[in-house]
C-alpha positions as a printed Julia matrix, in Angstrom:
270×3 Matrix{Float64}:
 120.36  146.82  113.49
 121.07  150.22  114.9
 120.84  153.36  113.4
 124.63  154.91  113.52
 125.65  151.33  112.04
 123.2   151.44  108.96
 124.49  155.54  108.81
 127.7   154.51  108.83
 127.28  151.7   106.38
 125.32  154.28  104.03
 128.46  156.74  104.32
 130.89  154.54  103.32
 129.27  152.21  100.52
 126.56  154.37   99.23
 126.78  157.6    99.8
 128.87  158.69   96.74
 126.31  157.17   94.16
 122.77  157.91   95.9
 123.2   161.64   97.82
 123.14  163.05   94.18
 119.85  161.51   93.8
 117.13  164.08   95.21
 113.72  164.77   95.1
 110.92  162.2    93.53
 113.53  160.77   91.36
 114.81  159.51   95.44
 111.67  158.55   95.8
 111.01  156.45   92.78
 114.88  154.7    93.49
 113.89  153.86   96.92
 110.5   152.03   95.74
 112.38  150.41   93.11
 115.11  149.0    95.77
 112.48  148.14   97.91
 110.57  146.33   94.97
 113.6   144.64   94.14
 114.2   143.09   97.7
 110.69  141.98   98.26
 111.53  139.9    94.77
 114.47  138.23   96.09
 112.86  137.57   99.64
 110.31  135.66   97.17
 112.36  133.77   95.67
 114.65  133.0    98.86
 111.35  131.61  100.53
 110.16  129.57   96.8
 113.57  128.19   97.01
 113.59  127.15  100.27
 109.91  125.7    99.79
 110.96  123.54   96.86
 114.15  122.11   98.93
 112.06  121.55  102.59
 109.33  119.36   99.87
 112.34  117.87   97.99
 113.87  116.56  101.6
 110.23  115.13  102.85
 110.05  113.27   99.97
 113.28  112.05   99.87
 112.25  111.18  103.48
 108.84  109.37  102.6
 110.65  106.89   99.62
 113.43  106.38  102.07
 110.43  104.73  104.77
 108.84  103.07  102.2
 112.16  101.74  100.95
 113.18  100.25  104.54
 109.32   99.29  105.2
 109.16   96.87  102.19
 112.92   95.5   102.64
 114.16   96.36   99.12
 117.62   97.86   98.59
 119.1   101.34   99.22
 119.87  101.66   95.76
 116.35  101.04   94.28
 115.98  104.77   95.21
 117.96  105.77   91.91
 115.83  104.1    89.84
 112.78  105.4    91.44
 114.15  108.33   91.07
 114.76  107.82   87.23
 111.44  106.99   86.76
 110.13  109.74   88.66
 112.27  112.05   86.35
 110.68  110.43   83.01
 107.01  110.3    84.35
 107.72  114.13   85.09
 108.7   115.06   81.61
 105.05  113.3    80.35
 103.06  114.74   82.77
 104.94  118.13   84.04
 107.22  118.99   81.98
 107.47  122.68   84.05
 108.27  120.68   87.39
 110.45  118.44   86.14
 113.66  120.45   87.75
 111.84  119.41   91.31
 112.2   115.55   90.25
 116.19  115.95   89.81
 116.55  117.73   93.17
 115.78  114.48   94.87
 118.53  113.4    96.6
 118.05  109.51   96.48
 121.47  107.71   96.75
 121.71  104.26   98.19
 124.06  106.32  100.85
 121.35  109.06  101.57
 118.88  106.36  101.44
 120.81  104.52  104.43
 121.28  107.58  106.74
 117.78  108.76  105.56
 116.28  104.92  107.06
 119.08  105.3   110.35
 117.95  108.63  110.54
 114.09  107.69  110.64
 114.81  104.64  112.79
 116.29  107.13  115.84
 113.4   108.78  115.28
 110.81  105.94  115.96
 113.27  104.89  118.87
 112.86  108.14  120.88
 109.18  108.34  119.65
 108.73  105.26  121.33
 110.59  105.21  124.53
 108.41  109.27  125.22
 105.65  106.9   125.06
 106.84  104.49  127.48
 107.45  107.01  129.86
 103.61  107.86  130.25
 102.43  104.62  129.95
 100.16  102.68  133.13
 100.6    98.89  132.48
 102.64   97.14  129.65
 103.33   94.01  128.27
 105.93   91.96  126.56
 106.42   89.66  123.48
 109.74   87.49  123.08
 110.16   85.05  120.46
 113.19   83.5   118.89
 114.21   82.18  116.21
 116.96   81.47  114.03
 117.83   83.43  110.98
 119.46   81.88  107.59
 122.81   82.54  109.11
 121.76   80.24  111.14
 122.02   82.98  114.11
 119.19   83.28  116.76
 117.24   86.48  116.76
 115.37   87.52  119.46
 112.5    89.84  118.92
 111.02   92.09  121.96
 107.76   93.23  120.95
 106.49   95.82  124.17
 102.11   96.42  124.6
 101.56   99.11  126.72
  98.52  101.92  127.68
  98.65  105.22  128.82
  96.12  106.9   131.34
  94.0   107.68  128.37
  93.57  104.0   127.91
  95.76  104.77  124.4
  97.82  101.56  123.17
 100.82  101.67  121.91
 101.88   98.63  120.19
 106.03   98.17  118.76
 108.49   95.91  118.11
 111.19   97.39  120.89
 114.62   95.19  120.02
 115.94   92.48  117.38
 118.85   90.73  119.47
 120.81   88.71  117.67
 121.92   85.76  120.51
 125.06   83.87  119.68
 125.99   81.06  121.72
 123.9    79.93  123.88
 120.82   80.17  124.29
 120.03   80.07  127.8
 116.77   81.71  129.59
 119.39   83.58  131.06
 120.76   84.94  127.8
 117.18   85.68  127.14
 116.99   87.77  130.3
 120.15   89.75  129.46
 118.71   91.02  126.27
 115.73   91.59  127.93
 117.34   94.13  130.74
 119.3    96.43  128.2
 116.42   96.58  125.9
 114.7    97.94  129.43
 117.61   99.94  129.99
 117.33  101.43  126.7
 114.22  102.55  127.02
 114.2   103.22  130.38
 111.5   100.45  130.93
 110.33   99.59  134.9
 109.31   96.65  135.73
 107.1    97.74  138.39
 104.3    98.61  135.55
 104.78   95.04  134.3
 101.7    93.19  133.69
 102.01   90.07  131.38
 104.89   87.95  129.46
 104.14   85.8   125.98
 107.11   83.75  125.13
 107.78   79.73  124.58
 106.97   77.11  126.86
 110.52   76.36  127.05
 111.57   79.39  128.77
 108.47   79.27  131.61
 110.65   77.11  133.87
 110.14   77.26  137.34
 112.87   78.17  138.69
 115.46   79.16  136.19
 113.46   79.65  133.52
 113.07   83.31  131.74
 110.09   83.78  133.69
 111.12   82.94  137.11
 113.94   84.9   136.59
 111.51   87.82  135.61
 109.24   87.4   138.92
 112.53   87.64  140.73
 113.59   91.08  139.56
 109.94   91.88  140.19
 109.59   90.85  143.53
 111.88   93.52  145.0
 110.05   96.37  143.04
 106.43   95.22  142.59
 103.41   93.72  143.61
 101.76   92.71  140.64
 100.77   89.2   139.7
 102.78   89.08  136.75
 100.69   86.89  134.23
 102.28   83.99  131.53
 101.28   82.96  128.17
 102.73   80.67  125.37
 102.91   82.41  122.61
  99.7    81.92  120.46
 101.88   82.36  117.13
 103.66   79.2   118.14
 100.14   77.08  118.66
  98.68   78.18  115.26
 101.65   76.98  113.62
 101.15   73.56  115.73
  97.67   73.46  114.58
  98.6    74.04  111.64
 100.68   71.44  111.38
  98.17   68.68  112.99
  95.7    69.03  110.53
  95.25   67.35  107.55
  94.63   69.73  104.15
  94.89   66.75  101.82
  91.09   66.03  101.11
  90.82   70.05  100.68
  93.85   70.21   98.31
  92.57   67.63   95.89
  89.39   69.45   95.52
  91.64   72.49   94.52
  93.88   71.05   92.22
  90.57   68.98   90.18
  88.85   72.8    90.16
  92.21   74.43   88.5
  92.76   71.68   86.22
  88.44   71.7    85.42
  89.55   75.18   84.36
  92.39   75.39   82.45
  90.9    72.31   80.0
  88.0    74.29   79.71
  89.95   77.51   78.63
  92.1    75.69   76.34
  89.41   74.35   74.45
  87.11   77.95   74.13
């Protein structure tokens, strides 16, 4: 601020109350307005301490909220019981605890909010990375709607590996390799994904056709824009559950069943 505007500002608001003030009673004044400032800077900067901590945290519950699939509105009663733990253990703090902003609505735009996040966290990774891989499976939901999850594999020139589910497509209608492959191009659009750097596919055995198959229709878009041998797998998830399946647990569950049963006769009659 310059000088002839702080003068100015002195002249008009001040002037009438502090030029009568001389000498080290001035002096003393001065120290006790500059005292007084310093205390309010303080507690400017506590406050704003107290509400940066009181955001994170509402922040951290909101991931953990979204990462374990349990309502929005379980963050209220966390919050409660945050609130009556507080009063037990710091009574002095317990003002922090009701700060918390932990709505089922601030909840939601706290888990959107964290989900953009990841997203652009993601695709600044992708842009660095050498070679990369991809993951589809499908499968249909309780709505009895197919969802089709992208999971990307990539590794950067430090030979860092970056591992993330990149899309959840919901397919309705058919569900075509071609339908597939639609998904799969604005999920690369999204995240500005080349398929020059592609290296290797996992997805069902049904989609490996040889000519119109998800696959095939994958080597096709590569072939103008790459020269890499672009290697196929099944997906391995889909063979354990097939082993799974083939094999015979009987023998091993009637040996499991006569141990529980051994043991709850002999703890009902100690």
């Amino acid at each position: 601020m310059k000088e002839y505007n702080l003068k100015r500002h002195y002249n008009t608001k001040h002037a009438a109350k502090y030029d009568m003030i001389q000498g080290q009673l001035r002096i003393d004044k001065l120290a006790l307005l500059m005292k007084n400032i310093q205390g309010q800077s303080s507690s400017i900067k506590k406050y704003h301490k107290d509400s940066e901590a009181s955001v994170k945290t509402s922040y951290i519950i909101a991931r953990k909220i979204g990462a374990k699939s349990k309502p929005f509105t379980d963050g209220e009663f966390i919050k409660e019981c945050m609130e009556t733990a507080s009063k037990i253990f710091c009574p002095t703090q317990k003002q922090l605890f009701s700060k918390l902003s932990l709505s089922g609505v601030t909840v939601a735009r706290r888990v959107e909010e964290l989900g953009t996040d990841i997203k652009s966290t993601l695709k600044e990774r992708i842009s660095k990375f050498i070679f990369y891989s991809l993951a589809l499976d499908e499968s249909t939901d309780l709505s009895d709607t197919a969802q089709l999850a992208i999971f990307i594999r990539d590794i950067d020139s430090n030979f860092n590996i970056t591992e993330e589910l990149a899309a959840l497509f919901p397919i309705k209608g058919t569900k075509k390799s071609c339908d597939i492959f639609n998904a799969l191009n604005s999920t690369q659009n999204r995240f500005d994904i080349k398929l020059n750097n592609l290296s290797g596919v996992i997805t069902a055995q049904s989609t490996v056709g040889k000519n119109e198959g998800l696959v095939a229709l994958i080597k096709k878009e590569m072939s103008t824009c790459s020269a890499l041998q672009l290697m196929q797998y099944h997906c391995i998830i889909h063979q354990e559950n097939l082993c799974a399946k083939s094999v015979g647990f009987q023998t091993i569950k009637k040996d499991v069943v006569k141990i529980i049963k051994f043991y709850q006769i002999k703890s009902i009659e100690s």
